[in-house]
Amino acid sequence: MNSFEQHMNQSIENELSAYSYSILAVAEVEQASLVMPEVLIENQFNVTDSGLYAFISSPVLQPKKNIGALTLEDKILWRSQSSLTLNLSTMLAKLITSDLTNEYTPLAMGDKSFSTVNINNSLYFIYSFSVSFTDEEQSFPIIVHIVRDKQAFTHLINNFEQQLWLGLTVLMLVILLLQLAWLMWTLKPLSTLQQEIHAVERGKAEKLTSTYPKELSKLTNQVNQLLATEQKQRQRYRNALSDLAHSLKTPLAVMQAQSDVSPVNQEQINRINSTIDHQLKRAQSVGQSSWVLGIAISPIVDKLLNTLAKIYQREDKILNLTLQKNLTFKGDEADLLELLGNLLDNAYKAAKNTIKLTVKQQGDALIICVEDDGVGIENEQIESILQRGIRADTYDAGHGVGLAIVRDLVQSYQGKLNIGNSAELGGAMFTLCFSQSL
């Protein structure tokens, strides 16, 4: 900006210098008097208030003196028609004192000056050039002054500054848009990776399938290998448990079929059989792992309710369901079936007429609540059930069956199990809370 202003100032000075030479070209001195034509070639000098003015003054050829005692002694020898409305005496006085503090020295022959003066809150460029004519061996010194209104110059500078800032603003916006586009393009693989990971979490995908740049391909390949390995290990683990259950069940069935088995031995065989069922179901639970595939809850609930409706069709019991849409359980389908199946089965057994199932998302937590209108659970039983190591299935029928498995499954998912009585129905209320954030 400063460079542009300096360049414009230099251009104005050169322009005014050329005008001064055009004035000197038509000036003549006859009998110690300055003679000028009535009309100048440059038409702006001939039009009043054109913004371009010229006048010629005679320099003060006196010793230096204090400005405080200075009186204007210069004589204006000639002025252009355009300057008739200007107060040249005031302008000349301003010019004399513009660059000095205490003294005034007139221009030497051949010197020039270029400055800006303020007259009545209006700024003007003034270019002064000192020359001397010779008439009959006498010198006739004069100073040519070319004056231009600075308003057009100021307007031009302001326009340039506005356009400059506008251009810089547009350039910055373009640069920001380009950077944003570049950033979005470079981060697109990360966004795609995030979406695919979320799809895996929700159970909509089993592995990452998109093509990634070489910086991420090694990572995504390792993630896919981890997913595949974990799924295979879980399947092998369950197959091994199934084989173990089959191998244990067969000998127990043979022992139970013996007619000479005493009641004491029969009781022990039944306890062994029950313990095997409980421990196998507990071991088969997936629990919370580093990669948990989310499953949709609604189909699981529909499947369970259809099954329970067939089992308890003769009891004419009503189930009130409140289930939010698109909810997922970050765990294994078999575990969710075990949890809901045990709780709902207990509720059907304990309820008189009504069972209520509520499944909802509350913040980052999944809430599952099962209520019934049965006799409820005593406070002493609630405290005992929640104690570590107490078998829940030693309590009244309708509340104890399968509760130990529910408790162990909830603990494996690092969830919370709350047991109480329903304020709405009056019977028992079981509330499960699972964190859905990884």
Short mmCIF file of C-alpha atoms in Angstrom, two decimals:
data_model
loop_
_atom_site.label_atom_id
_atom_site.label_comp_id
_atom_site.label_asym_id
_atom_site.label_seq_id
_atom_site.Cartn_x
_atom_site.Cartn_y
_atom_site.Cartn_z
CA MET A 1 0.00 0.00 0.00
CA ASN A 2 2.77 2.44 0.89
CA SER A 3 4.66 1.54 -2.26
CA PHE A 4 1.59 2.28 -4.38
CA GLU A 5 1.09 5.65 -2.66
CA GLN A 6 4.75 6.56 -3.16
CA HIS A 7 4.51 5.57 -6.81
CA MET A 8 1.41 7.75 -7.25
CA ASN A 9 3.10 10.68 -5.52
CA GLN A 10 6.05 10.35 -7.88
CA SER A 11 3.70 10.24 -10.85
CA ILE A 12 1.91 13.40 -9.67
CA GLU A 13 5.25 15.18 -9.21
CA ASN A 14 6.38 14.22 -12.71
CA GLU A 15 3.04 15.38 -14.15
CA LEU A 16 3.22 18.76 -12.39
CA SER A 17 6.85 19.14 -13.47
CA ALA A 18 5.75 18.69 -17.09
CA TYR A 19 3.04 21.34 -16.62
CA SER A 20 5.63 23.75 -15.21
CA TYR A 21 7.75 23.35 -18.34
CA SER A 22 4.70 23.98 -20.50
CA ILE A 23 4.13 27.25 -18.56
CA LEU A 24 7.77 28.30 -18.95
CA ALA A 25 7.59 27.54 -22.66
CA VAL A 26 5.06 30.33 -23.24
CA ALA A 27 6.42 32.79 -20.67
CA GLU A 28 8.33 35.87 -21.88
CA VAL A 29 10.02 38.81 -20.15
CA GLU A 30 9.82 42.26 -21.74
CA GLN A 31 11.15 45.41 -20.08
CA ALA A 32 11.47 43.65 -16.71
CA SER A 33 7.86 42.47 -16.88
CA LEU A 34 6.45 39.02 -17.25
CA VAL A 35 4.26 38.49 -20.31
CA MET A 36 1.91 35.47 -20.47
CA PRO A 37 -0.72 34.51 -23.10
CA GLU A 38 -4.37 34.84 -22.17
CA VAL A 39 -5.15 31.23 -22.99
CA LEU A 40 -2.88 28.28 -22.25
CA ILE A 41 -2.60 25.07 -24.27
CA GLU A 42 -3.69 22.93 -21.31
CA ASN A 43 -7.40 23.75 -21.10
CA GLN A 44 -7.64 22.91 -17.37
CA PHE A 45 -5.67 26.12 -16.63
CA ASN A 46 -8.39 28.09 -18.45
CA VAL A 47 -11.41 26.71 -16.56
CA THR A 48 -12.29 27.99 -13.09
CA ASP A 49 -12.12 25.42 -10.29
CA SER A 50 -10.84 22.73 -12.65
CA GLY A 51 -8.60 21.28 -9.94
CA LEU A 52 -5.40 22.25 -11.81
CA TYR A 53 -3.97 25.69 -11.11
CA ALA A 54 -0.83 27.69 -11.90
CA PHE A 55 0.71 30.94 -10.72
CA ILE A 56 4.09 32.65 -10.92
CA SER A 57 5.63 34.56 -8.04
CA SER A 58 8.75 36.65 -7.58
CA PRO A 59 11.08 35.26 -4.91
CA VAL A 60 12.04 37.25 -1.81
CA LEU A 61 15.68 38.15 -2.17
CA GLN A 62 16.38 39.19 1.42
CA PRO A 63 18.49 37.86 4.31
CA LYS A 64 16.96 35.24 6.52
CA LYS A 65 14.61 36.52 9.17
CA ASN A 66 12.34 35.10 11.84
CA ILE A 67 9.00 33.90 10.64
CA GLY A 68 7.40 35.56 13.65
CA ALA A 69 8.24 38.92 12.05
CA LEU A 70 7.68 37.70 8.47
CA THR A 71 5.30 39.52 6.15
CA LEU A 72 4.40 38.18 2.74
CA GLU A 73 6.69 40.10 0.37
CA ASP A 74 6.44 37.82 -2.60
CA LYS A 75 4.52 39.33 -5.44
CA ILE A 76 2.28 37.17 -7.52
CA LEU A 77 3.25 38.05 -11.07
CA TRP A 78 0.68 35.90 -12.86
CA ARG A 79 -2.11 33.43 -12.16
CA SER A 80 -4.12 31.11 -14.38
CA GLN A 81 -7.82 31.63 -14.91
CA SER A 82 -8.56 28.39 -13.05
CA SER A 83 -7.04 29.88 -9.87
CA LEU A 84 -9.18 33.01 -9.70
CA THR A 85 -11.21 31.59 -6.80
CA LEU A 86 -8.14 30.51 -4.81
CA ASN A 87 -6.53 32.63 -2.09
CA LEU A 88 -3.01 32.47 -3.50
CA SER A 89 -1.54 34.70 -0.80
CA THR A 90 -2.62 32.25 1.88
CA MET A 91 -1.37 29.35 -0.21
CA LEU A 92 1.96 31.08 -0.77
CA ALA A 93 2.30 31.81 2.93
CA LYS A 94 1.56 28.14 3.68
CA LEU A 95 4.16 27.14 1.14
CA ILE A 96 6.78 29.39 2.70
CA THR A 97 6.25 27.98 6.19
CA SER A 98 5.40 24.37 5.33
CA ASP A 99 8.88 22.88 5.70
CA LEU A 100 10.49 25.36 8.10
CA THR A 101 10.20 26.02 11.80
CA ASN A 102 11.89 29.33 12.42
CA GLU A 103 13.32 30.59 9.16
CA TYR A 104 12.51 30.95 5.49
CA THR A 105 14.98 30.56 2.65
CA PRO A 106 13.72 31.08 -0.92
CA LEU A 107 14.40 28.47 -3.58
CA ALA A 108 17.75 28.84 -5.30
CA MET A 109 17.76 29.14 -9.07
CA GLY A 110 17.04 25.77 -10.69
CA ASP A 111 15.72 24.20 -7.46
CA LYS A 112 12.33 22.60 -7.18
CA SER A 113 10.06 21.49 -4.38
CA PHE A 114 7.03 19.23 -4.08
CA SER A 115 4.79 19.35 -1.04
CA THR A 116 1.23 19.22 0.26
CA VAL A 117 -0.56 22.11 1.95
CA ASN A 118 -3.91 22.37 3.73
CA ILE A 119 -6.03 25.40 2.84
CA ASN A 120 -9.41 25.61 4.57
CA ASN A 121 -9.47 21.86 5.20
CA SER A 122 -8.68 21.15 1.55
CA LEU A 123 -5.44 19.44 0.57
CA TYR A 124 -3.40 20.51 -2.47
CA PHE A 125 -0.23 19.29 -4.19
CA ILE A 126 2.15 22.19 -4.97
CA TYR A 127 5.10 21.83 -7.29
CA SER A 128 7.44 24.89 -7.33
CA PHE A 129 10.28 25.45 -9.79
CA SER A 130 12.67 28.44 -9.55
CA VAL A 131 14.11 29.83 -12.78
CA SER A 132 15.63 33.14 -14.00
CA PHE A 133 15.14 35.01 -17.26
CA THR A 134 17.78 37.41 -18.64
CA ASP A 135 16.62 40.69 -20.21
CA GLU A 136 19.24 43.19 -21.44
CA GLU A 137 21.81 41.64 -19.19
CA GLN A 138 19.51 41.81 -16.20
CA SER A 139 18.25 38.70 -14.48
CA PHE A 140 14.58 38.26 -13.83
CA PRO A 141 14.03 35.45 -11.29
CA ILE A 142 10.62 33.84 -10.96
CA ILE A 143 9.07 30.76 -9.28
CA VAL A 144 6.49 28.74 -11.19
CA HIS A 145 3.89 27.06 -8.97
CA ILE A 146 1.66 24.26 -10.25
CA VAL A 147 -1.19 23.35 -7.92
CA ARG A 148 -3.43 20.26 -8.11
CA ASP A 149 -6.36 19.37 -5.90
CA LYS A 150 -5.53 16.29 -3.83
CA GLN A 151 -9.15 15.09 -3.56
CA ALA A 152 -9.00 12.93 -6.70
CA PHE A 153 -5.70 11.45 -5.51
CA THR A 154 -7.17 10.66 -2.07
CA HIS A 155 -10.25 9.11 -3.68
CA LEU A 156 -8.03 6.96 -5.90
CA ILE A 157 -5.95 5.80 -2.92
CA ASN A 158 -9.09 4.98 -0.93
CA ASN A 159 -10.57 3.01 -3.84
CA PHE A 160 -7.31 1.15 -4.29
CA GLU A 161 -7.20 0.36 -0.58
CA GLN A 162 -10.78 -0.91 -0.61
CA GLN A 163 -10.17 -3.03 -3.68
CA LEU A 164 -6.93 -4.28 -2.16
CA TRP A 165 -8.66 -5.38 1.04
CA LEU A 166 -11.53 -6.85 -0.97
CA GLY A 167 -9.09 -8.75 -3.14
CA LEU A 168 -7.16 -9.97 -0.09
CA THR A 169 -10.41 -11.04 1.57
CA VAL A 170 -11.52 -12.96 -1.51
CA LEU A 171 -8.06 -14.49 -1.80
CA MET A 172 -8.14 -15.57 1.86
CA LEU A 173 -11.60 -17.08 1.39
CA VAL A 174 -10.43 -18.95 -1.70
CA ILE A 175 -7.37 -20.20 0.20
CA LEU A 176 -9.54 -21.27 3.15
CA LEU A 177 -11.96 -23.08 0.83
CA LEU A 178 -9.07 -24.81 -0.91
CA GLN A 179 -7.59 -25.80 2.45
CA LEU A 180 -10.99 -27.03 3.63
CA ALA A 181 -11.47 -29.05 0.44
CA TRP A 182 -7.95 -30.46 0.74
CA LEU A 183 -8.51 -31.26 4.41
CA MET A 184 -11.81 -33.00 3.67
CA TRP A 185 -10.21 -34.95 0.86
CA THR A 186 -7.25 -36.03 3.01
CA LEU A 187 -9.49 -36.91 5.98
CA LYS A 188 -12.11 -38.73 3.92
CA PRO A 189 -10.51 -42.17 4.51
CA LEU A 190 -10.64 -41.53 8.28
CA SER A 191 -14.30 -40.57 8.03
CA THR A 192 -15.01 -43.71 6.02
CA LEU A 193 -13.12 -45.80 8.59
CA GLN A 194 -15.18 -44.25 11.39
CA GLN A 195 -18.44 -45.03 9.60
CA GLU A 196 -17.42 -48.64 8.97
CA ILE A 197 -16.37 -49.11 12.59
CA HIS A 198 -19.77 -47.77 13.70
CA ALA A 199 -21.43 -50.20 11.29
CA VAL A 200 -19.48 -53.06 12.87
CA GLU A 201 -20.47 -51.88 16.33
CA ARG A 202 -24.16 -51.80 15.35
CA GLY A 203 -23.96 -55.26 13.82
CA LYS A 204 -24.57 -54.07 10.25
CA ALA A 205 -21.16 -55.30 9.07
CA GLU A 206 -18.71 -57.99 10.11
CA LYS A 207 -15.55 -56.42 8.71
CA LEU A 208 -14.10 -53.32 7.03
CA THR A 209 -14.65 -53.48 3.27
CA SER A 210 -13.59 -50.10 1.83
CA THR A 211 -10.32 -49.44 0.03
CA TYR A 212 -7.93 -47.31 2.09
CA PRO A 213 -4.61 -45.58 1.31
CA LYS A 214 -1.43 -47.41 2.16
CA GLU A 215 -1.05 -45.41 5.41
CA LEU A 216 -4.29 -46.99 6.72
CA SER A 217 -4.46 -50.26 4.81
CA LYS A 218 -2.14 -52.07 7.22
CA LEU A 219 -4.28 -50.96 10.16
CA THR A 220 -7.59 -51.94 8.54
CA ASN A 221 -6.19 -55.34 7.54
CA GLN A 222 -5.12 -55.99 11.13
CA VAL A 223 -8.55 -54.92 12.40
CA ASN A 224 -10.23 -57.35 9.99
CA GLN A 225 -7.90 -60.13 11.12
CA LEU A 226 -8.73 -59.32 14.75
CA LEU A 227 -12.47 -59.49 14.06
CA ALA A 228 -12.18 -62.76 12.15
CA THR A 229 -9.90 -64.32 14.78
CA GLU A 230 -12.16 -63.34 17.67
CA GLN A 231 -15.26 -64.70 15.93
CA LYS A 232 -13.52 -68.00 15.13
CA GLN A 233 -12.20 -68.37 18.69
CA ARG A 234 -15.63 -67.68 20.15
CA GLN A 235 -17.21 -70.24 17.83
CA ARG A 236 -14.55 -72.87 18.68
CA TYR A 237 -15.07 -72.14 22.38
CA ARG A 238 -18.80 -72.67 22.10
CA ASN A 239 -18.38 -75.82 20.05
CA ALA A 240 -16.03 -77.20 22.70
CA LEU A 241 -18.51 -76.37 25.46
CA SER A 242 -21.32 -78.03 23.51
CA ASP A 243 -19.22 -81.17 23.11
CA LEU A 244 -18.43 -81.12 26.84
CA ALA A 245 -22.10 -80.71 27.73
CA HIS A 246 -23.05 -83.61 25.48
CA SER A 247 -20.33 -85.85 26.90
CA LEU A 248 -21.45 -85.10 30.48
CA LYS A 249 -25.17 -85.28 29.85
CA THR A 250 -25.08 -88.76 28.37
CA PRO A 251 -23.48 -90.50 31.43
CA LEU A 252 -25.78 -88.58 33.76
CA ALA A 253 -28.83 -89.67 31.75
CA VAL A 254 -27.67 -93.30 31.99
CA MET A 255 -27.17 -92.99 35.77
CA GLN A 256 -30.59 -91.41 36.20
CA ALA A 257 -32.19 -94.26 34.25
CA GLN A 258 -30.89 -96.90 36.68
CA SER A 259 -33.66 -98.35 38.82
CA ASP A 260 -31.45 -99.04 41.81
CA VAL A 261 -30.33 -95.43 42.27
CA SER A 262 -31.03 -94.34 45.83
CA PRO A 263 -32.93 -91.09 46.51
CA VAL A 264 -29.76 -89.55 47.95
CA ASN A 265 -27.73 -90.36 44.83
CA GLN A 266 -30.60 -89.19 42.61
CA GLU A 267 -30.62 -85.85 44.41
CA GLN A 268 -26.88 -85.49 43.89
CA ILE A 269 -27.18 -86.40 40.21
CA ASN A 270 -29.88 -83.73 39.80
CA ARG A 271 -27.64 -81.17 41.51
CA ILE A 272 -24.74 -82.11 39.21
CA ASN A 273 -27.02 -81.82 36.18
CA SER A 274 -28.28 -78.38 37.32
CA THR A 275 -24.75 -77.19 38.05
CA ILE A 276 -23.55 -78.26 34.61
CA ASP A 277 -26.43 -76.38 32.94
CA HIS A 278 -25.76 -73.25 34.95
CA GLN A 279 -21.99 -73.21 34.47
CA LEU A 280 -22.20 -73.98 30.74
CA LYS A 281 -24.64 -71.14 30.15
CA ARG A 282 -22.40 -68.84 32.17
CA ALA A 283 -19.28 -69.84 30.27
CA GLN A 284 -20.99 -69.50 26.90
CA SER A 285 -21.80 -65.83 27.46
CA VAL A 286 -19.71 -63.53 25.27
CA GLY A 287 -19.55 -60.66 27.72
CA GLN A 288 -17.91 -57.35 26.96
CA SER A 289 -15.00 -57.72 24.55
CA SER A 290 -12.75 -55.38 22.60
CA TRP A 291 -15.00 -55.75 19.53
CA VAL A 292 -18.70 -56.15 20.31
CA LEU A 293 -21.06 -56.47 17.39
CA GLY A 294 -24.33 -54.65 18.03
CA ILE A 295 -27.57 -56.50 17.40
CA ALA A 296 -31.06 -55.10 16.90
CA ILE A 297 -33.24 -55.57 20.00
CA SER A 298 -36.68 -55.43 18.37
CA PRO A 299 -36.46 -58.81 16.52
CA ILE A 300 -35.20 -60.52 19.70
CA VAL A 301 -38.10 -59.13 21.72
CA ASP A 302 -40.63 -60.18 19.07
CA LYS A 303 -39.22 -63.70 18.99
CA LEU A 304 -39.36 -64.04 22.79
CA LEU A 305 -42.88 -62.65 23.09
CA ASN A 306 -44.16 -65.05 20.44
CA THR A 307 -42.59 -67.98 22.28
CA LEU A 308 -43.90 -66.90 25.71
CA ALA A 309 -47.38 -66.29 24.26
CA LYS A 310 -47.48 -69.93 23.12
CA ILE A 311 -46.15 -71.27 26.43
CA TYR A 312 -48.55 -69.27 28.62
CA GLN A 313 -51.49 -69.06 26.24
CA ARG A 314 -53.87 -70.66 28.73
CA GLU A 315 -53.11 -68.21 31.55
CA ASP A 316 -54.54 -65.16 29.74
CA LYS A 317 -51.87 -62.69 30.89
CA ILE A 318 -51.29 -59.25 29.38
CA LEU A 319 -47.87 -57.88 28.46
CA ASN A 320 -47.45 -54.12 28.02
CA LEU A 321 -44.47 -53.36 25.78
CA THR A 322 -42.61 -50.02 25.54
CA LEU A 323 -39.74 -50.34 23.05
CA GLN A 324 -37.92 -47.44 21.41
CA LYS A 325 -37.12 -47.82 17.72
CA ASN A 326 -33.71 -48.76 16.30
CA LEU A 327 -32.20 -49.78 19.65
CA THR A 328 -29.17 -52.09 19.61
CA PHE A 329 -27.52 -54.24 22.24
CA LYS A 330 -23.72 -54.27 22.07
CA GLY A 331 -23.31 -57.91 22.80
CA ASP A 332 -24.18 -61.40 21.68
CA GLU A 333 -27.67 -62.41 20.54
CA ALA A 334 -27.64 -65.55 22.71
CA ASP A 335 -26.79 -63.50 25.79
CA LEU A 336 -29.64 -61.07 25.16
CA LEU A 337 -32.04 -63.97 24.64
CA GLU A 338 -30.86 -65.49 27.93
CA LEU A 339 -31.30 -62.22 29.81
CA LEU A 340 -34.74 -61.33 28.50
CA GLY A 341 -35.93 -64.93 28.45
CA ASN A 342 -35.16 -65.54 32.14
CA LEU A 343 -36.59 -62.22 33.32
CA LEU A 344 -39.78 -62.51 31.27
CA ASP A 345 -40.25 -66.16 32.20
CA ASN A 346 -39.97 -65.25 35.88
CA ALA A 347 -42.41 -62.38 35.37
CA TYR A 348 -44.99 -64.62 33.66
CA LYS A 349 -44.73 -67.13 36.50
CA ALA A 350 -45.07 -64.49 39.22
CA ALA A 351 -47.64 -62.17 37.60
CA LYS A 352 -51.34 -62.31 38.35
CA ASN A 353 -52.52 -60.58 35.20
CA THR A 354 -50.04 -57.99 33.86
CA ILE A 355 -46.37 -57.91 32.84
CA LYS A 356 -44.61 -54.78 31.63
CA LEU A 357 -41.43 -54.68 29.53
CA THR A 358 -39.65 -51.36 28.91
CA VAL A 359 -36.57 -51.02 26.69
CA LYS A 360 -35.17 -47.51 26.16
CA GLN A 361 -32.02 -45.52 25.54
CA GLN A 362 -31.11 -43.05 28.29
CA GLY A 363 -28.00 -41.05 27.37
CA ASP A 364 -25.25 -43.59 26.69
CA ALA A 365 -27.03 -46.33 28.63
CA LEU A 366 -29.44 -49.04 27.51
CA ILE A 367 -32.19 -49.61 30.09
CA ILE A 368 -34.22 -52.86 30.24
CA CYS A 369 -36.96 -53.04 32.85
CA VAL A 370 -39.28 -56.00 33.54
CA GLU A 371 -42.20 -55.55 35.99
CA ASP A 372 -45.11 -57.72 37.13
CA ASP A 373 -48.19 -57.41 39.36
CA GLY A 374 -47.31 -60.39 41.54
CA VAL A 375 -46.58 -60.48 45.26
CA GLY A 376 -43.22 -58.72 44.84
CA ILE A 377 -39.96 -59.34 46.67
CA GLU A 378 -39.27 -58.63 50.33
CA ASN A 379 -36.50 -56.17 51.15
CA GLU A 380 -34.55 -58.89 52.97
CA GLN A 381 -34.62 -61.01 49.81
CA ILE A 382 -33.44 -58.07 47.66
CA GLU A 383 -30.41 -57.52 49.88
CA SER A 384 -29.58 -61.22 49.89
CA ILE A 385 -29.93 -61.58 46.12
CA LEU A 386 -27.55 -58.68 45.51
CA GLN A 387 -24.90 -60.14 47.82
CA ARG A 388 -21.98 -61.74 46.00
CA GLY A 389 -22.01 -65.55 46.13
CA ILE A 390 -25.67 -65.99 47.11
CA ARG A 391 -27.59 -68.35 44.84
CA ALA A 392 -30.60 -66.50 43.52
CA ASP A 393 -32.50 -69.65 42.60
CA THR A 394 -33.00 -70.60 46.27
CA TYR A 395 -35.84 -68.05 46.57
CA ASP A 396 -39.56 -68.35 45.85
CA ALA A 397 -40.69 -69.78 42.54
CA GLY A 398 -41.25 -67.10 39.99
CA HIS A 399 -38.29 -64.97 41.09
CA GLY A 400 -35.35 -67.27 41.57
CA VAL A 401 -35.28 -69.41 38.44
CA GLY A 402 -32.49 -68.29 36.12
CA LEU A 403 -31.70 -65.16 38.13
CA ALA A 404 -28.17 -66.35 38.88
CA ILE A 405 -27.50 -66.60 35.14
CA VAL A 406 -28.92 -63.10 34.63
CA ARG A 407 -26.70 -61.73 37.39
CA ASP A 408 -23.58 -63.37 35.96
CA LEU A 409 -24.35 -62.18 32.41
CA VAL A 410 -24.90 -58.61 33.58
CA GLN A 411 -21.60 -58.69 35.46
CA SER A 412 -19.79 -60.03 32.38
CA TYR A 413 -20.99 -56.95 30.44
CA GLN A 414 -20.01 -54.68 33.34
CA GLY A 415 -23.66 -53.67 33.67
CA LYS A 416 -25.88 -53.10 36.67
CA LEU A 417 -28.78 -55.17 38.00
CA ASN A 418 -31.31 -53.48 40.28
CA ILE A 419 -34.01 -55.50 41.99
CA GLY A 420 -37.01 -53.88 43.62
CA ASN A 421 -40.76 -53.59 43.55
CA SER A 422 -42.81 -51.87 40.86
CA ALA A 423 -44.52 -48.67 41.97
CA GLU A 424 -46.99 -49.01 39.09
CA LEU A 425 -47.89 -52.72 39.19
CA GLY A 426 -46.98 -53.58 42.78
CA GLY A 427 -44.99 -56.70 41.99
CA ALA A 428 -41.29 -57.30 41.35
CA MET A 429 -39.21 -55.04 39.13
CA PHE A 430 -35.87 -56.00 37.55
CA THR A 431 -33.86 -53.23 35.89
CA LEU A 432 -30.78 -53.84 33.74
CA CYS A 433 -28.44 -50.99 32.76
CA PHE A 434 -25.70 -51.41 30.11
CA SER A 435 -23.27 -48.78 28.93
CA GLN A 436 -23.42 -48.41 25.12
CA SER A 437 -20.25 -46.33 24.77
CA LEU A 438 -16.91 -47.91 23.95
#
